[in-house]
Amino acid sequence: MANDTSAVLDPVSPHSLADPFTPPADSSLWRKNFLLGAATAAYQIEGAIHEDGRLPSIWDTFSATPGKVLAGDTGAVACDHYHRWEADVDLLAGLGLEGYRLSIAWPRVMDAAGTPNRKGIDFYKRLLARLKEKGITTFVTLYHWDLPQHLEDRGGWLNRDTAYRFADYADLMSRELAGSVDAWGTLNEPWCSAYLGYGNGHHAPGLANGRFATQAMHHLLLAHGLAVPVLRANDPRSQKGIVANIGRGTANSDSAADQRAAHLFEVQHNAWVLDPLLKGEYPQDLFELWPGTEPLVLDGDMKTISAPLDFLGINYYFRTNVASDGAHGFKEVPLEGVERTQMGWEVHPDGLRDLLTGFKDTYANLPPIYITENGMASDDQLSDGKVDDSQRISFLKRHLAAVDEAITAGVEIRGYFLWSLMDNFEWAFGYERRFGIVHVDYATQKRTLKRSAELVAKFLKERGART
């Protein structure tokens, strides 16, 4: 199949010369060792869901269920990256991006009996080899939500056995790809997998039960803990970590009740994941918020979960303003007159800085951090072959400034990955919401650099010339 590579030939076009993106001269972002990259996920870009022995995933099932995904969209084709990966790597390299965070599709690399699927594994071997040829640092996430459907049929993340099957999967991939991966991430956003997948049903597999959410979370974190020593044994030179999404909660008033509500928001959004990883315990405030939902925890589980990390990936998008619900929790109170993205999320870069500096104070053993996702969706329109995504440019500049402020405050942050390299399947929102710095015409699969991509490329070229 022909690939359109025209977008990578000249990544900096004349209309990008008036540059509202470049950081100040004293910014930490000019450091040569601060990694700047972009991220994607397998189900969101690969397509080819029936090819070369790939098995069905929970997102294949969920997106094919009427009413679950906007406009009935599915990931069956997505960005057709499975066939266009060489051109996509050239696109990434042409922008000068130094790192690429991708995920492996678990259903693509092994069958239900655990037998390796050579065609699927070879796809990732070729992809990683090409990235290495281009000098791009590779961050590989093992689980970005696409659980094999056959495991969900046996209980999914409600079944403790799934954690052990994940360790088997991690073992296979780290043996096969050892030396090709700079950093392994076990899970992407276990909060979303547990809460959106099993707590409120917004994501696959679409279950909605509070006790399900906390038990699924425990098994997700257990899977992470079981995988870490396997990754260390099989690929000792790589970094090992996990990726958590975090949310800033602010109170609607100075009242004690509203302040408590904001605290509880951050407990369920942040501490629910980070406390087990970094303290070896669940926050008890969580079960004040959700009484009667304590998961079944076996002896030794928390020690397994809290195995030391080489890095912590942080995904941040927005803050939520809350008030007391008059009982044991909180309710969202949207603020008026604030900037929002196409998702309806408030643009609040200070929240990222505040959370990062707060984590430094809260967790004595906080590992080095990579911002593994940050970006925004906008209704980007292609006009005369160009996409002028001015809100995204402003968003990225302000959030990178917030990262710089956190570094100045003493937080060890080693890099930043834009979400996303290109427009893609945005889960329950289908293809309507565009997060990419590269525009994708889904009818033709043509990639077009947005102005944000041009300015990122310009900055990286200037930084390279300085060092």
PDB file of N, CA and C in Angstrom, residues 56-97:
ATOM      1  N   PRO A  56      -9.135 -10.910  19.033  1.00  0.00           N
ATOM      2  CA  PRO A  56     -10.000  -9.789  19.445  1.00  0.00           C
ATOM      3  C   PRO A  56      -9.601  -9.248  20.823  1.00  0.00           C
ATOM      4  N   SER A  57      -9.782  -7.951  20.995  1.00  0.00           N
ATOM      5  CA  SER A  57      -9.559  -7.293  22.288  1.00  0.00           C
ATOM      6  C   SER A  57     -10.889  -6.785  22.831  1.00  0.00           C
ATOM      7  N   ILE A  58     -10.871  -6.358  24.086  1.00  0.00           N
ATOM      8  CA  ILE A  58     -12.088  -5.817  24.682  1.00  0.00           C
ATOM      9  C   ILE A  58     -12.545  -4.550  23.967  1.00  0.00           C
ATOM     10  N   TRP A  59     -11.599  -3.816  23.347  1.00  0.00           N
ATOM     11  CA  TRP A  59     -12.009  -2.611  22.628  1.00  0.00           C
ATOM     12  C   TRP A  59     -12.608  -2.939  21.270  1.00  0.00           C
ATOM     13  N   ASP A  60     -12.237  -4.047  20.673  1.00  0.00           N
ATOM     14  CA  ASP A  60     -12.944  -4.492  19.475  1.00  0.00           C
ATOM     15  C   ASP A  60     -14.397  -4.790  19.814  1.00  0.00           C
ATOM     16  N   THR A  61     -14.591  -5.498  20.901  1.00  0.00           N
ATOM     17  CA  THR A  61     -15.944  -5.862  21.331  1.00  0.00           C
ATOM     18  C   THR A  61     -16.756  -4.636  21.724  1.00  0.00           C
ATOM     19  N   PHE A  62     -16.152  -3.776  22.515  1.00  0.00           N
ATOM     20  CA  PHE A  62     -16.848  -2.596  23.036  1.00  0.00           C
ATOM     21  C   PHE A  62     -17.223  -1.640  21.919  1.00  0.00           C
ATOM     22  N   SER A  63     -16.276  -1.353  21.028  1.00  0.00           N
ATOM     23  CA  SER A  63     -16.561  -0.371  19.979  1.00  0.00           C
ATOM     24  C   SER A  63     -17.540  -0.906  18.932  1.00  0.00           C
ATOM     25  N   ALA A  64     -17.642  -2.231  18.839  1.00  0.00           N
ATOM     26  CA  ALA A  64     -18.627  -2.820  17.919  1.00  0.00           C
ATOM     27  C   ALA A  64     -20.010  -2.924  18.528  1.00  0.00           C
ATOM     28  N   THR A  65     -20.155  -2.544  19.801  1.00  0.00           N
ATOM     29  CA  THR A  65     -21.446  -2.585  20.489  1.00  0.00           C
ATOM     30  C   THR A  65     -22.178  -1.272  20.261  1.00  0.00           C
ATOM     31  N   PRO A  66     -23.358  -1.280  19.664  1.00  0.00           N
ATOM     32  CA  PRO A  66     -24.063  -0.033  19.367  1.00  0.00           C
ATOM     33  C   PRO A  66     -24.226   0.855  20.599  1.00  0.00           C
ATOM     34  N   GLY A  67     -23.958   2.144  20.403  1.00  0.00           N
ATOM     35  CA  GLY A  67     -24.152   3.124  21.454  1.00  0.00           C
ATOM     36  C   GLY A  67     -22.969   3.335  22.374  1.00  0.00           C
ATOM     37  N   LYS A  68     -21.908   2.551  22.220  1.00  0.00           N
ATOM     38  CA  LYS A  68     -20.765   2.673  23.131  1.00  0.00           C
ATOM     39  C   LYS A  68     -19.750   3.716  22.678  1.00  0.00           C
ATOM     40  N   VAL A  69     -19.578   3.884  21.369  1.00  0.00           N
ATOM     41  CA  VAL A  69     -18.591   4.816  20.837  1.00  0.00           C
ATOM     42  C   VAL A  69     -19.284   5.811  19.914  1.00  0.00           C
ATOM     43  N   LEU A  70     -18.895   7.056  20.015  1.00  0.00           N
ATOM     44  CA  LEU A  70     -19.479   8.123  19.216  1.00  0.00           C
ATOM     45  C   LEU A  70     -19.445   7.761  17.736  1.00  0.00           C
ATOM     46  N   ALA A  71     -20.588   7.927  17.092  1.00  0.00           N
ATOM     47  CA  ALA A  71     -20.742   7.697  15.649  1.00  0.00           C
ATOM     48  C   ALA A  71     -20.519   6.246  15.248  1.00  0.00           C
ATOM     49  N   GLY A  72     -20.463   5.344  16.219  1.00  0.00           N
ATOM     50  CA  GLY A  72     -20.238   3.937  15.900  1.00  0.00           C
ATOM     51  C   GLY A  72     -18.838   3.640  15.401  1.00  0.00           C
ATOM     52  N   ASP A  73     -17.897   4.541  15.674  1.00  0.00           N
ATOM     53  CA  ASP A  73     -16.526   4.347  15.209  1.00  0.00           C
ATOM     54  C   ASP A  73     -15.867   3.169  15.918  1.00  0.00           C
ATOM     55  N   THR A  74     -14.913   2.550  15.241  1.00  0.00           N
ATOM     56  CA  THR A  74     -14.119   1.470  15.820  1.00  0.00           C
ATOM     57  C   THR A  74     -12.648   1.670  15.451  1.00  0.00           C
ATOM     58  N   GLY A  75     -11.796   0.843  16.042  1.00  0.00           N
ATOM     59  CA  GLY A  75     -10.376   0.897  15.714  1.00  0.00           C
ATOM     60  C   GLY A  75      -9.977  -0.065  14.615  1.00  0.00           C
ATOM     61  N   ALA A  76     -10.920  -0.520  13.813  1.00  0.00           N
ATOM     62  CA  ALA A  76     -10.633  -1.538  12.805  1.00  0.00           C
ATOM     63  C   ALA A  76      -9.569  -1.085  11.801  1.00  0.00           C
ATOM     64  N   VAL A  77      -9.596   0.201  11.434  1.00  0.00           N
ATOM     65  CA  VAL A  77      -8.603   0.754  10.506  1.00  0.00           C
ATOM     66  C   VAL A  77      -7.736   1.791  11.204  1.00  0.00           C
ATOM     67  N   ALA A  78      -8.374   2.657  11.986  1.00  0.00           N
ATOM     68  CA  ALA A  78      -7.677   3.715  12.724  1.00  0.00           C
ATOM     69  C   ALA A  78      -6.783   4.508  11.765  1.00  0.00           C
ATOM     70  N   CYS A  79      -5.484   4.635  12.082  1.00  0.00           N
ATOM     71  CA  CYS A  79      -4.551   5.360  11.215  1.00  0.00           C
ATOM     72  C   CYS A  79      -3.795   4.424  10.277  1.00  0.00           C
ATOM     73  N   ASP A  80      -4.209   3.159  10.241  1.00  0.00           N
ATOM     74  CA  ASP A  80      -3.579   2.155   9.377  1.00  0.00           C
ATOM     75  C   ASP A  80      -2.067   2.087   9.603  1.00  0.00           C
ATOM     76  N   HIS A  81      -1.651   2.332  10.834  1.00  0.00           N
ATOM     77  CA  HIS A  81      -0.223   2.350  11.163  1.00  0.00           C
ATOM     78  C   HIS A  81       0.424   0.988  10.940  1.00  0.00           C
ATOM     79  N   TYR A  82      -0.341  -0.083  11.063  1.00  0.00           N
ATOM     80  CA  TYR A  82       0.211  -1.417  10.868  1.00  0.00           C
ATOM     81  C   TYR A  82       0.819  -1.565   9.476  1.00  0.00           C
ATOM     82  N   HIS A  83       0.258  -0.854   8.496  1.00  0.00           N
ATOM     83  CA  HIS A  83       0.782  -0.901   7.137  1.00  0.00           C
ATOM     84  C   HIS A  83       1.654   0.310   6.801  1.00  0.00           C
ATOM     85  N   ARG A  84       1.508   1.390   7.547  1.00  0.00           N
ATOM     86  CA  ARG A  84       2.172   2.652   7.210  1.00  0.00           C
ATOM     87  C   ARG A  84       3.260   3.023   8.224  1.00  0.00           C
ATOM     88  N   TRP A  85       3.688   2.060   9.008  1.00  0.00           N
ATOM     89  CA  TRP A  85       4.592   2.361  10.114  1.00  0.00           C
ATOM     90  C   TRP A  85       5.921   2.950   9.657  1.00  0.00           C
ATOM     91  N   GLU A  86       6.442   2.519   8.504  1.00  0.00           N
ATOM     92  CA  GLU A  86       7.731   3.056   8.061  1.00  0.00           C
ATOM     93  C   GLU A  86       7.634   4.554   7.785  1.00  0.00           C
ATOM     94  N   ALA A  87       6.588   4.963   7.087  1.00  0.00           N
ATOM     95  CA  ALA A  87       6.404   6.386   6.818  1.00  0.00           C
ATOM     96  C   ALA A  87       6.136   7.161   8.106  1.00  0.00           C
ATOM     97  N   ASP A  88       5.435   6.539   9.052  1.00  0.00           N
ATOM     98  CA  ASP A  88       5.168   7.222  10.315  1.00  0.00           C
ATOM     99  C   ASP A  88       6.448   7.420  11.127  1.00  0.00           C
ATOM    100  N   VAL A  89       7.347   6.454  11.077  1.00  0.00           N
ATOM    101  CA  VAL A  89       8.637   6.636  11.749  1.00  0.00           C
ATOM    102  C   VAL A  89       9.438   7.736  11.063  1.00  0.00           C
ATOM    103  N   ASP A  90       9.391   7.776   9.736  1.00  0.00           N
ATOM    104  CA  ASP A  90      10.069   8.856   9.014  1.00  0.00           C
ATOM    105  C   ASP A  90       9.477  10.212   9.398  1.00  0.00           C
ATOM    106  N   LEU A  91       8.175  10.251   9.568  1.00  0.00           N
ATOM    107  CA  LEU A  91       7.508  11.483   9.994  1.00  0.00           C
ATOM    108  C   LEU A  91       8.018  11.923  11.361  1.00  0.00           C
ATOM    109  N   LEU A  92       8.068  10.996  12.296  1.00  0.00           N
ATOM    110  CA  LEU A  92       8.558  11.268  13.646  1.00  0.00           C
ATOM    111  C   LEU A  92       9.989  11.788  13.601  1.00  0.00           C
ATOM    112  N   ALA A  93      10.838  11.086  12.855  1.00  0.00           N
ATOM    113  CA  ALA A  93      12.241  11.487  12.768  1.00  0.00           C
ATOM    114  C   ALA A  93      12.410  12.814  12.036  1.00  0.00           C
ATOM    115  N   GLY A  94      11.576  13.040  11.015  1.00  0.00           N
ATOM    116  CA  GLY A  94      11.651  14.286  10.270  1.00  0.00           C
ATOM    117  C   GLY A  94      11.339  15.507  11.113  1.00  0.00           C
ATOM    118  N   LEU A  95      10.534  15.323  12.145  1.00  0.00           N
ATOM    119  CA  LEU A  95      10.228  16.414  13.073  1.00  0.00           C
ATOM    120  C   LEU A  95      11.350  16.638  14.084  1.00  0.00           C
ATOM    121  N   GLY A  96      12.298  15.717  14.129  1.00  0.00           N
ATOM    122  CA  GLY A  96      13.382  15.848  15.093  1.00  0.00           C
ATOM    123  C   GLY A  96      13.042  15.376  16.486  1.00  0.00           C
ATOM    124  N   LEU A  97      11.877  14.729  16.641  1.00  0.00           N
ATOM    125  CA  LEU A  97      11.484  14.253  17.961  1.00  0.00           C
ATOM    126  C   LEU A  97      12.463  13.187  18.442  1.00  0.00           C
TER     127      LEU A  97
END
